[in-house]
Coordinates of C-alpha atoms and ligand atoms in Angstrom, one line a residue:
X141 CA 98.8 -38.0 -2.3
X142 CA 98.6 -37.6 1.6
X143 CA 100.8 -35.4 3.3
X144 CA 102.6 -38.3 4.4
X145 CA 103.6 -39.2 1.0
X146 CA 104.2 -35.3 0.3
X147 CA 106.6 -35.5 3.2
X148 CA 108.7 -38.7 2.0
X149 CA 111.5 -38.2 -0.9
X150 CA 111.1 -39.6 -4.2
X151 CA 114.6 -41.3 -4.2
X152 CA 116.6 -42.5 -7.1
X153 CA 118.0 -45.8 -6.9
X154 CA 120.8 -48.0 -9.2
X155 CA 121.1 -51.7 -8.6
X156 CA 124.4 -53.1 -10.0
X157 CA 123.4 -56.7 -11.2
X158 CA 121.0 -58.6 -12.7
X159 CA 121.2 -62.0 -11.4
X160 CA 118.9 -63.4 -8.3
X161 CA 119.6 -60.9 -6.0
X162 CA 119.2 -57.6 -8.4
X163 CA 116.4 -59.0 -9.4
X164 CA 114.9 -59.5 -5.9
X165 CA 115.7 -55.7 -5.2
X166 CA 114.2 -54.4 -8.5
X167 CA 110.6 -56.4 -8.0
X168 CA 110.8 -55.3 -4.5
X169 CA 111.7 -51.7 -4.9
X170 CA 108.9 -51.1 -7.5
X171 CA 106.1 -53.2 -5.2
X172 CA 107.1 -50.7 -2.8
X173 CA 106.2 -47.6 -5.4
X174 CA 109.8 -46.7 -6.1
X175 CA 109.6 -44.8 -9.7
X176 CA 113.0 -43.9 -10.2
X177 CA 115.1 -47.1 -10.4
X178 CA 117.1 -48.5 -12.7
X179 CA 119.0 -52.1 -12.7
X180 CA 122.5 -51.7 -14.5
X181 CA 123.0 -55.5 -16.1
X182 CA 127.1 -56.3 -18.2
X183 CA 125.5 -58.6 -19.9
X184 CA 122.6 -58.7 -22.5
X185 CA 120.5 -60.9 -20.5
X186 CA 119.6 -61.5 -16.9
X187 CA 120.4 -64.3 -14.7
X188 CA 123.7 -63.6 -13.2
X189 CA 125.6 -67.1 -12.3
X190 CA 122.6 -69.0 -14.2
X191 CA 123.5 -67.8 -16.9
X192 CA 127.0 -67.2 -17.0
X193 CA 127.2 -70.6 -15.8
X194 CA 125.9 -73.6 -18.5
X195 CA 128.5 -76.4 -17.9
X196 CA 127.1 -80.4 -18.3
X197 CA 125.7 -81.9 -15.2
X198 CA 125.2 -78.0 -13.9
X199 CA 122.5 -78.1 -11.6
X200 CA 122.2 -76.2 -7.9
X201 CA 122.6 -78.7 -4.8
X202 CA 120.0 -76.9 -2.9
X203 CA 115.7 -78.4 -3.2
X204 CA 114.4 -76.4 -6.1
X205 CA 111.4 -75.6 -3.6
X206 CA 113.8 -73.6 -1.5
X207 CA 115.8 -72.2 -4.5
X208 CA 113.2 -70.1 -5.1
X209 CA 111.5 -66.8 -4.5
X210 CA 109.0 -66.7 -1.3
X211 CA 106.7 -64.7 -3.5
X212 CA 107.3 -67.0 -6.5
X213 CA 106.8 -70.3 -5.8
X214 CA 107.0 -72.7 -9.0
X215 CA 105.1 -75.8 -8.7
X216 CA 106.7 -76.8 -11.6
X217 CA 110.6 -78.2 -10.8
X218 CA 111.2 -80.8 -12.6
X219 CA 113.7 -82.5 -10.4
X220 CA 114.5 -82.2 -6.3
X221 CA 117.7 -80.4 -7.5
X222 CA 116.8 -77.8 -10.6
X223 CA 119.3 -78.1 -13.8
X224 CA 120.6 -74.7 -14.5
X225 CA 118.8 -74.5 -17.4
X226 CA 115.6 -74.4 -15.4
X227 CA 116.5 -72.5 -12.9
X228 CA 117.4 -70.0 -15.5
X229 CA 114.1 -70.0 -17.3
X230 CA 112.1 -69.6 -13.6
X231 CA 114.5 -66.2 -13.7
X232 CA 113.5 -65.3 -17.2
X233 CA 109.8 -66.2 -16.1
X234 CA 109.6 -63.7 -12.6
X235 CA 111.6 -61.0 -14.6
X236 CA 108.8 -61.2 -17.5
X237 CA 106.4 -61.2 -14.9
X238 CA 107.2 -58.4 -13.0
X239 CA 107.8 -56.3 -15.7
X240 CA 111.7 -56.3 -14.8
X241 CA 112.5 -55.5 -17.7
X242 CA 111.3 -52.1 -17.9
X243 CA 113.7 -51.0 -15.6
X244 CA 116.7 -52.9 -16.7
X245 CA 119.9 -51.3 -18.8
X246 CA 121.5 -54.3 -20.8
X247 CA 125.5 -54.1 -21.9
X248 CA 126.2 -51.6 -19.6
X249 CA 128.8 -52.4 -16.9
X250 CA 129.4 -50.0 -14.3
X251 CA 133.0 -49.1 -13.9
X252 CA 133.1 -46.0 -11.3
X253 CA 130.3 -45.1 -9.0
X254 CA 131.7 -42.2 -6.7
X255 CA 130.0 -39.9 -3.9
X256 CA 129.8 -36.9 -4.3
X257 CA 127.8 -34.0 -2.6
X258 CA 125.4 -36.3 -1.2
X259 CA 124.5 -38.5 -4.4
X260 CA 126.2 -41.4 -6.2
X261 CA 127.9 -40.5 -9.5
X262 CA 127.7 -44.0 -11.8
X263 CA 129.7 -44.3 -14.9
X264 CA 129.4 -47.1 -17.5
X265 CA 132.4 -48.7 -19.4
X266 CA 130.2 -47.1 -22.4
X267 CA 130.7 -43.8 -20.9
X268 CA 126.6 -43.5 -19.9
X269 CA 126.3 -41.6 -16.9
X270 CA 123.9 -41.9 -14.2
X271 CA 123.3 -40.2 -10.6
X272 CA 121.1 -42.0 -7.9
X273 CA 120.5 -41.3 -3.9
X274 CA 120.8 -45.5 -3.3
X275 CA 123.1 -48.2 -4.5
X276 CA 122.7 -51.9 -4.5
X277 CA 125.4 -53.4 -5.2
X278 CA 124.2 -57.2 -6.6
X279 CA 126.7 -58.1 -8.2
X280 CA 127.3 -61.8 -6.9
X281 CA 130.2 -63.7 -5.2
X282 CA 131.6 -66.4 -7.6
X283 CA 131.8 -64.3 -10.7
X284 CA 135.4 -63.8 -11.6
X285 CA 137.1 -67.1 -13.0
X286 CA 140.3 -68.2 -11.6
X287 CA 142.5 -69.0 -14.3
X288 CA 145.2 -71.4 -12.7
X289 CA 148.7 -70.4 -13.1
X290 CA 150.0 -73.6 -14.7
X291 CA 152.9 -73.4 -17.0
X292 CA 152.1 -73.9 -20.7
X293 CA 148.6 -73.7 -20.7
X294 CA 148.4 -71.2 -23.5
X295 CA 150.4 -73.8 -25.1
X296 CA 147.6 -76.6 -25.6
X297 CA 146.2 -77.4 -29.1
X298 CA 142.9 -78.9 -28.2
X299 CA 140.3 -76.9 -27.1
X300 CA 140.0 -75.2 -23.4
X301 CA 137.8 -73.3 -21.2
X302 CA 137.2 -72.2 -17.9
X303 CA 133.9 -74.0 -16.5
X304 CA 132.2 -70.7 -16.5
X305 CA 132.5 -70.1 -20.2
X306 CA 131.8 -73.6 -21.8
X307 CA 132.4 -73.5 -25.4
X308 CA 129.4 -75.4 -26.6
X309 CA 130.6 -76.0 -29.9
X310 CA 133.3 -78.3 -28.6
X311 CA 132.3 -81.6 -29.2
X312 CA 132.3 -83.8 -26.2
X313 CA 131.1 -87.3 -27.0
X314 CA 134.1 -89.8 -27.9
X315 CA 136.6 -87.2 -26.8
X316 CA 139.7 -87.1 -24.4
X317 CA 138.7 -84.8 -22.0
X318 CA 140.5 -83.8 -18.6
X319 CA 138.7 -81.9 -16.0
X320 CA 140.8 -79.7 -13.7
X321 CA 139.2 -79.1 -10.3
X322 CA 137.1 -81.0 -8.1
X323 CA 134.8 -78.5 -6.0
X324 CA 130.9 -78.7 -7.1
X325 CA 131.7 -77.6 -10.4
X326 CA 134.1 -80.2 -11.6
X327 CA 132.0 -83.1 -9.5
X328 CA 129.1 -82.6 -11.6
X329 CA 130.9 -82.0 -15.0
X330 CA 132.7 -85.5 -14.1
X331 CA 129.3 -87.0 -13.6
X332 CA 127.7 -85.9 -16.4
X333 CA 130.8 -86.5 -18.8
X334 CA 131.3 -89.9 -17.5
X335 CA 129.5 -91.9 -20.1
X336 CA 130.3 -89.4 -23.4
X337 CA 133.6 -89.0 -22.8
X338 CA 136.3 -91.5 -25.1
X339 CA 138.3 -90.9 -22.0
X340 CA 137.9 -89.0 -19.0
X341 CA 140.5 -87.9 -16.8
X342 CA 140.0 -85.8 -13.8
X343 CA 143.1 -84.2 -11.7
X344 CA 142.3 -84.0 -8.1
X345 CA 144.7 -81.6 -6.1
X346 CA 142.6 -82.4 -2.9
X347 CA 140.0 -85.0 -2.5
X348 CA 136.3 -84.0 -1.2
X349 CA 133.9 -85.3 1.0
X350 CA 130.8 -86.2 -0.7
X351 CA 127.0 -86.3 0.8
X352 CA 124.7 -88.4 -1.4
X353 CA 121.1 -87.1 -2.0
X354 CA 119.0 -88.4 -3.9
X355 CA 117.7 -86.3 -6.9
X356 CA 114.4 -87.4 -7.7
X357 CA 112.3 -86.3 -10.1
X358 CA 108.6 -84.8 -9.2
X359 CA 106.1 -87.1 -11.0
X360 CA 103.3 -85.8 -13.3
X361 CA 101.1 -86.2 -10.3
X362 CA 102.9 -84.5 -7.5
X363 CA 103.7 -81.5 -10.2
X364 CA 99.8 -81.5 -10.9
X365 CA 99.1 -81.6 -7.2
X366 CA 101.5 -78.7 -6.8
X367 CA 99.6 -76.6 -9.3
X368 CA 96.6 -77.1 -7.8
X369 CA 97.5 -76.3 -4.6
X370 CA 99.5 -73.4 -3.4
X371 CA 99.3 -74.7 0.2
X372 CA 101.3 -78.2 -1.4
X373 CA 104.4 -75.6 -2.9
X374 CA 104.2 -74.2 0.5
X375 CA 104.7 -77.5 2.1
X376 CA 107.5 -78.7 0.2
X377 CA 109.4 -75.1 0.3
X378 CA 109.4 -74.7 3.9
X379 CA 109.9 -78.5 4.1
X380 CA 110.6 -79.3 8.4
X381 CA 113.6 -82.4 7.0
X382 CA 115.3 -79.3 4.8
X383 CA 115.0 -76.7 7.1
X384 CA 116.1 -78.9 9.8
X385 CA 119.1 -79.9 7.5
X386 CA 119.9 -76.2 7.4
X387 CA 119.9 -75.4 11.2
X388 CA 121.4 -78.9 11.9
X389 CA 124.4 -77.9 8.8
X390 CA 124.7 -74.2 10.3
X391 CA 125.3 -75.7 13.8
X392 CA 128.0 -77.8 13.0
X393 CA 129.8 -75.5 11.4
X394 CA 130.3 -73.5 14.2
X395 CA 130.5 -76.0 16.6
X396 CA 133.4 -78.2 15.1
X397 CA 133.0 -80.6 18.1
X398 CA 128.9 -81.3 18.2
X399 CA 127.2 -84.0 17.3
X400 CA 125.6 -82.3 14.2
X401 CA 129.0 -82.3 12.6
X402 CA 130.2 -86.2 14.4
X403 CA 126.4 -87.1 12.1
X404 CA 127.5 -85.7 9.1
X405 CA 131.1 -87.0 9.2
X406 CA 129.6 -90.4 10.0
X407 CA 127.9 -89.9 6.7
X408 CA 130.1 -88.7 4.1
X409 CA 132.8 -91.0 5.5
X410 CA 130.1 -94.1 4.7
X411 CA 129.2 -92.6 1.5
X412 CA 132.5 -93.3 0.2
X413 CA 133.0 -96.7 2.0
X414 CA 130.0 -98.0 0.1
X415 CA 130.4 -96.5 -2.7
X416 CA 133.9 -96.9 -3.9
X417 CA 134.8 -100.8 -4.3
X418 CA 138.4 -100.5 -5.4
X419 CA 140.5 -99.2 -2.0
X420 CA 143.4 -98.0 -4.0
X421 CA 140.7 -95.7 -5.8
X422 CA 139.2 -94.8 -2.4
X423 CA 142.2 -93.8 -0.8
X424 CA 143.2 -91.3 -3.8
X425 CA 139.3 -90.1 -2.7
X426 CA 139.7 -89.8 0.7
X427 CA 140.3 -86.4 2.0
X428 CA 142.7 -85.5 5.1
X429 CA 140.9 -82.8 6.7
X430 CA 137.2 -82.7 8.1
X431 CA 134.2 -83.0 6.3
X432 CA 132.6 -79.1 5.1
X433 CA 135.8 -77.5 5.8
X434 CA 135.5 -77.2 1.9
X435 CA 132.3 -76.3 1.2
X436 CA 130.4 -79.9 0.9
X437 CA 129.9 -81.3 -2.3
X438 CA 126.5 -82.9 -2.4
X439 CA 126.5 -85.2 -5.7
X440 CA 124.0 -88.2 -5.7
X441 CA 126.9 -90.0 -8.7
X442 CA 130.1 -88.6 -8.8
X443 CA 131.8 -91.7 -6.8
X444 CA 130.0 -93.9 -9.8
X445 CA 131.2 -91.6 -12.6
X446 CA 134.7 -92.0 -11.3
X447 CA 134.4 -95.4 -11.1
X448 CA 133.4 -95.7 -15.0
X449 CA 135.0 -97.8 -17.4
X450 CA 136.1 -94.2 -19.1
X451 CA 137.2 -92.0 -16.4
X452 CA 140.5 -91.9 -14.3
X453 CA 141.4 -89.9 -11.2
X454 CA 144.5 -88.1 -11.4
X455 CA 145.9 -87.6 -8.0
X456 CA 150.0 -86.2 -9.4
X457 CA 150.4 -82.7 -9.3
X458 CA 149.7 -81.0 -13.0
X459 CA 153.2 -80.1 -13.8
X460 CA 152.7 -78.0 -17.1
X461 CA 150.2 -77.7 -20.1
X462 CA 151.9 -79.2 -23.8
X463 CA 150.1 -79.0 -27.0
X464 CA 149.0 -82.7 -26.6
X465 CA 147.6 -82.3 -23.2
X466 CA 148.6 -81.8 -19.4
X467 CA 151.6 -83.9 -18.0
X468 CA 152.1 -84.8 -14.5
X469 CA 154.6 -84.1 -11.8
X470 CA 155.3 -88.3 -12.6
X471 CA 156.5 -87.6 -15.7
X472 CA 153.1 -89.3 -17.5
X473 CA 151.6 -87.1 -20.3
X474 CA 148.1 -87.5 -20.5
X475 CA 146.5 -86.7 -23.9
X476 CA 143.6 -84.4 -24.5
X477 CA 141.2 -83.1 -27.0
X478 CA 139.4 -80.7 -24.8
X479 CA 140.9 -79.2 -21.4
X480 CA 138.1 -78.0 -18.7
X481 CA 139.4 -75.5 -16.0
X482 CA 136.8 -75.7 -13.1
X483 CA 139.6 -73.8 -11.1
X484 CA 136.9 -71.6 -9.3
X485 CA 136.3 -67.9 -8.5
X486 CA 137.9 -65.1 -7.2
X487 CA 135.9 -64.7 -4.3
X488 CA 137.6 -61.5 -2.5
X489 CA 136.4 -59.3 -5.7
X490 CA 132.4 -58.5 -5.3
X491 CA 131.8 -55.4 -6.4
X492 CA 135.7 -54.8 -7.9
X493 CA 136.8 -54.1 -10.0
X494 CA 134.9 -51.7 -10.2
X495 CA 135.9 -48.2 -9.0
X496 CA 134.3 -47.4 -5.5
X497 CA 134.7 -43.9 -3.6
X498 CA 132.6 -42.9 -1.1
X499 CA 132.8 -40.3 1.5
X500 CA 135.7 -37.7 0.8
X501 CA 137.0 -39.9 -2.0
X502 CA 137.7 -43.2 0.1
X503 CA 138.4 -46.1 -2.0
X504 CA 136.9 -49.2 -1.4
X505 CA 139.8 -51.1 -2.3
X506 CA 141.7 -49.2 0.1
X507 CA 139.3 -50.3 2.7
X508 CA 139.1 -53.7 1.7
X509 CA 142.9 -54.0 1.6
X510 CA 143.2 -56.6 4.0
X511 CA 139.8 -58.4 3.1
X512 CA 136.5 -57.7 1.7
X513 CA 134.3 -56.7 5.0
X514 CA 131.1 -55.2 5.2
X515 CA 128.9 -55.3 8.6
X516 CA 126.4 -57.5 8.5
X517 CA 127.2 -57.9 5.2
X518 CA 125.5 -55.3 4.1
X519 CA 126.9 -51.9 4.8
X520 CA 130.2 -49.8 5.0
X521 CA 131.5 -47.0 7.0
X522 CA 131.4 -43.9 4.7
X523 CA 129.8 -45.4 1.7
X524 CA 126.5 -44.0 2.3
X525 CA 123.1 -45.2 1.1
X526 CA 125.0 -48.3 -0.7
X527 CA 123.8 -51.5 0.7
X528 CA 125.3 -54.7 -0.6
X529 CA 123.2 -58.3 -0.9
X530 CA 124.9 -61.1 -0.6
X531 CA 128.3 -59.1 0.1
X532 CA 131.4 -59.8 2.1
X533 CA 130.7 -62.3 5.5
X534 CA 127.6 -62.8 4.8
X535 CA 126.1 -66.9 5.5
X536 CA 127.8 -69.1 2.8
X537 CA 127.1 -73.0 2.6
X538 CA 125.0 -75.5 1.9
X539 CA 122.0 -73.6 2.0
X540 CA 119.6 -71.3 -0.3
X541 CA 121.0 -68.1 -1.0
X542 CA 117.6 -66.5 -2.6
X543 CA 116.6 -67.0 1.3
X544 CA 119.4 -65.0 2.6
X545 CA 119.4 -61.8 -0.2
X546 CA 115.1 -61.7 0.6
X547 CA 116.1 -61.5 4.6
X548 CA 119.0 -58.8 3.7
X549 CA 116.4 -57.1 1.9
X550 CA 114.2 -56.7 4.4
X551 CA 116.7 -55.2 6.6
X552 CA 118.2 -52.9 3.6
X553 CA 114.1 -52.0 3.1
X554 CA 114.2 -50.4 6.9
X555 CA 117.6 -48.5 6.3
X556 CA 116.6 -46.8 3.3
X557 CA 113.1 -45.7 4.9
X558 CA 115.3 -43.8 6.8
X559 CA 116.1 -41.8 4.3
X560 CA 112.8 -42.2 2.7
X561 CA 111.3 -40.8 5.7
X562 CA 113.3 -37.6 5.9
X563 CA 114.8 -38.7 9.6
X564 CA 118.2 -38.5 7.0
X565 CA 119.9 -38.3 3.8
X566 CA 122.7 -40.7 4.5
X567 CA 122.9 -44.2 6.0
X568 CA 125.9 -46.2 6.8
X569 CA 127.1 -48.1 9.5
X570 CA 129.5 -46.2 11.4
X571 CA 132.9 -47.3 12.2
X572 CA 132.6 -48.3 15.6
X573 CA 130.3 -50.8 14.8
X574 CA 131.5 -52.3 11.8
X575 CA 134.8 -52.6 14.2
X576 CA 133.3 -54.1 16.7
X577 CA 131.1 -56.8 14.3
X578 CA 134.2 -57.8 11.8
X579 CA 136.3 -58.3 15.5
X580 CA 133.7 -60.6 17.3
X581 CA 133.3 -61.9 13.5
X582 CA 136.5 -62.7 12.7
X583 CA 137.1 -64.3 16.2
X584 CA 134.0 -66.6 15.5
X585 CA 135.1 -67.3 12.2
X586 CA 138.6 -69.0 13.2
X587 CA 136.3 -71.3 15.2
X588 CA 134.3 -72.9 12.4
X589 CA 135.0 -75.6 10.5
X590 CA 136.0 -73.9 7.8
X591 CA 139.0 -72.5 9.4
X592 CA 139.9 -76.4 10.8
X593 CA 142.5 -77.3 8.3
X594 CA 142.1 -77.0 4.6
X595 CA 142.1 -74.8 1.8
X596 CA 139.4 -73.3 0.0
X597 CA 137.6 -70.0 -1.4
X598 CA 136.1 -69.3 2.3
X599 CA 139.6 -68.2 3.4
X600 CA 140.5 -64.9 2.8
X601 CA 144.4 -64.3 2.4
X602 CA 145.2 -64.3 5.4
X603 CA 143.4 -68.0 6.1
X604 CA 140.0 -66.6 8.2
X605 CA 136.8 -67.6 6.9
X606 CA 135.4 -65.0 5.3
X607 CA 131.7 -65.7 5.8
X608 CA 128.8 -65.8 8.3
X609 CA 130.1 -67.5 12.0
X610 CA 126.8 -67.9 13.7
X611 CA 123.6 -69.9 13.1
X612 CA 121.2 -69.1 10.7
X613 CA 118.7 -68.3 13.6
X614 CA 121.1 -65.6 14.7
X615 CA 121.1 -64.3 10.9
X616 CA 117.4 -64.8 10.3
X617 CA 117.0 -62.6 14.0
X618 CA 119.7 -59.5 12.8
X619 CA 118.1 -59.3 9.7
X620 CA 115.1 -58.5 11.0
X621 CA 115.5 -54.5 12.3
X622 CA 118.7 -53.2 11.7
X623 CA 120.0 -51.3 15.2
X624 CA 120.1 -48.3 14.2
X625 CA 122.8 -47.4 16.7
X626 CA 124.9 -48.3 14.7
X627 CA 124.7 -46.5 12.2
X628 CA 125.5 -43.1 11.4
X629 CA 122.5 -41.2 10.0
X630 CA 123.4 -38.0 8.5
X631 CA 122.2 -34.9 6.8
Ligands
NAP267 P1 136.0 -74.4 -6.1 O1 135.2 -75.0 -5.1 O2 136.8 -73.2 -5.7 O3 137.0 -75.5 -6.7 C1 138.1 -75.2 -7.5 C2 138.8 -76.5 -7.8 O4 139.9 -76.2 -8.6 C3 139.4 -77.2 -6.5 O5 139.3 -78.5 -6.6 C4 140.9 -76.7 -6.6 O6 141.7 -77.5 -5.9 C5 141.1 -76.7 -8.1 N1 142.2 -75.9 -8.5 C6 142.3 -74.6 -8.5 N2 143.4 -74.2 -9.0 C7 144.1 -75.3 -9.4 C8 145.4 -75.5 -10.0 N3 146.2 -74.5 -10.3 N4 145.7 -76.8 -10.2 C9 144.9 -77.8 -9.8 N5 143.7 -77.6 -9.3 C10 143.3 -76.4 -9.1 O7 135.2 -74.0 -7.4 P2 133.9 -74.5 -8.0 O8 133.9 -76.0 -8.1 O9 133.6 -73.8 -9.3 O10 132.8 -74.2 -6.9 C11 132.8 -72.9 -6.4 C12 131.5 -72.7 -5.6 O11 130.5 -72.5 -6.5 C13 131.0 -73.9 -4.8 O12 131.7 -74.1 -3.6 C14 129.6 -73.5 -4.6 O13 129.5 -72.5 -3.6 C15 129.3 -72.9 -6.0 N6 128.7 -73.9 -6.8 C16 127.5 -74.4 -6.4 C17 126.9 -75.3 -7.2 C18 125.6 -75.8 -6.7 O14 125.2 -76.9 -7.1 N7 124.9 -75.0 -5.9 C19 127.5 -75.9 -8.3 C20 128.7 -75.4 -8.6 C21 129.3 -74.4 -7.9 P3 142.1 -77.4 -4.3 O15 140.8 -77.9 -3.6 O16 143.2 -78.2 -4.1 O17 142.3 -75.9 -4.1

């Protein structure tokens, strides 16, 4: 060992999470000669929303080439768009590969992890205990089902389930089924249901805007061609339309007014001119506010699913849940044999509820009282050496997510060579400038599109978007060397 290496701490670090972006930290970690790490996983597999998440018609709306690790690329997608299924065996795959595994503690959720004299104290809901000098909190965004509050739904007799815990021994084909919900989730459950269902009724509370893409599937030749050819995988991850898509999508989201978002108005607005004959139906379709104030659904068949034979749109208010199935606010009860919720998440929770102290006992929930905020995303005054991927105002959208937990890791990668190093013991941002970044944030935020007129799980209570407000160039550029002014180095 050099005296370099003599000088440097062997640290211990606990990633909370085993989904895409634990994952990420635990290959990385090791590459970089980490011994002591461990990755804390609830459930008895990895994979995080992939796995948690294996609905009909489930597949991700972002190019499988760019849902994907940098330093795994898979010239084997089936599909433009992966099923979830797939993208949950390329998980399972990298994991084996890397020897994840290794480090990984299956069933064991934390429930308290707690500062104290300089170290993280992490306790288990089994009661296993565990110290470490870093945390990475991976625990994911959309992971807490909303149950809707609707009156009598304990009451029904058929079978029911949140979209996020589909009961696959629930028959489907011939049956009455009602969807609740119409963000992604519900979208692609109606389109995949559409020709199994007996009947198929979906209740809309507020219509979305729909892109079309077209969701081809790689041939035998071009998957060949990709195998052969790293340079090909390369090509079609980084592809210039997609990435251009990106910048052009990030863009008009924060500049409500530009001709980025006038383009992709012009084409969700035709997308449901063409697609829906009957104008009754495509009023009932046609949303009031502007397009990806929601998040955008991108569904290459939902407006022909609707429009099958089998399926209805429900656009009354649900007003309560009977044995028999869910009436509306018009008095019509519509039967059912199996009841979907595809309400969504919870999206303020992220690491909760999980118990969070750091320095002198301060509780994270305390701090995040008025909304989940982290700067950068990342880190939080007096919750040292605990770095967060994908946390609170971090880039949400239309766009890959494995792209934005690698660029967070790089910049995490520089904070904890601080500590690494020996320069300190304890990194977080300090006050000031997590002050300074969630005010010129939050300003920014009310200017997006997301904060133009609608509802959705960007908001946080109190109606600001609770995500990234600048480009992606501006992310891709903070991510990569943290300014270490702000942050307070200590001990
Ligand atoms: P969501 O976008 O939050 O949509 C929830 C839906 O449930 C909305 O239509 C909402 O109506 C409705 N709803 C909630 N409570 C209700 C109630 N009490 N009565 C009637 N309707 C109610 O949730 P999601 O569809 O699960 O999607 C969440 C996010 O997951 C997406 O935005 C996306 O980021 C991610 N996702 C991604 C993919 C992908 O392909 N990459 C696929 C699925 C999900 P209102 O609109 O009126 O509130």
């Amino acid at each position: 060992m050099s005296e370099n290496n003599q000088l440097k701490r062997e640290l211990r670090f606990a990633i909370i999470g085993g989904g895409m972006a634990g994952i990420l930290a635990a290959i990385r970690l090791r590459e970089s000669g980490h011994k002591h790490v461990v990755l804390y996983e609830k459930a008895d597999r990895i994979g995080g929303t992939w796995r948690e998440n294996t609905y009909p018609g489930l597949n991700c709306d972002v190019p499988a080439h760019s849902y994907t690790y940098s330093f795994e690329p898979n010239p084997n997608w089936s599909r433009y768009l992966a099923g979830g299924a797939e993208i949950q065996a390329y998980f399972e795959g990298v994991v084996q590969k890397h020897k994840v595994e290794e480090v990984i503690r299956f069933n064991q959720e934390i429930t308290r992890c707690v500062f104290e004299n300089g170290v993280w104290h992490l306790t288990t809901a089994s009661g296993l205990q565990d110290t470490a000098d870093v945390v990475i909190a991976a625990t994911g965004v959309l992971h807490h089902p909303n149950q809707p509050n609707i009156e009598g739904l304990e009451t029904f007799a058929g079978a029911k389930f949140h979209s996020a815990r589909w009961d696959h021994s629930v028959p489907l084909d011939g049956q009455r089924i009602g969807v609740v919900g119409n963000g992604s989730t519900g979208v692609q459950i109606i389109s995949a249901l559409a020709g199994r269902a007996g009947k198929l009724t979906h209740f809309q509370r507020s219509p979305q805007w729909i892109m079309p893409v077209n969701n081809f599937a790689y041939t035998p030749e071009q998957i060949a061609a990709f195998q052969a050819d790293p340079v090909l995988v390369d090509k079609e991850r980084y592809n210039e339309t997609y990435l251009a898509n990106v910048r052009n999508f990030t863009d008009a989201i924060i500049d409500v007014d530009s001709p980025q978002m006038a383009g992709i108005e012009a084409v969700v607005k035709a997308n449901l001119e063409q697609s829906v004959s009957d104008p009754v139906l495509r009023e009932k379709l046609r949303p009031n506010y502007r397009a990806a104030c929601k998040r955008l659904i991108f569904s290459p068949d939902y407006y022909q699913a609707i429009q099958h034979p089998n399926a209805a749109l429900v656009v009354e208010g649900i007003a309560c849940v009977e044995p028999e199935g869910v009436r509306t606010k018009d008095g019509v009860l519509h039967p059912l044999d199996v009841l979907v919720l595809a309400t969504g998440f919870k999206a303020d929770r992220f690491v909760r509820p999980m118990t969070v102290r750091g320095r002198g006992g301060v509780d994270l929930d305390t701090v995040w009282q008025s909304r989940p905020k982290a700067y950068l995303a990342i880190s939080i005054p007096e919750f040292p050496n605990l770095f967060l991927l994908n946390g609170p105002t971090g880039p949400v959208g239309n766009f890959s997510l494995i792209d934005i937990a690698e660029r967070q890791w790089a910049y995490i990668e520089q904070l904890i060579a601080q500590v690494q190093s020996g320069r300190c013991r304890e990194v977080s941002v300090s006050a000031a400038a997590m002050d300074n970044y969630e005010e010129r944030r939050i300003a920014a935020a009310k200017k997006t599109i997301f904060a133009s007129g609608c509802t959705s799980w960007y908001l946080d209570k109190e109606g600001v978007p609770a995500s990234w407000p600048w480009s992606y160039d501006r992310f891709a550029e903070e991510m990569t060397a943290p300014r270490l002014e702000d942050f307070d180095l200590a001990g």
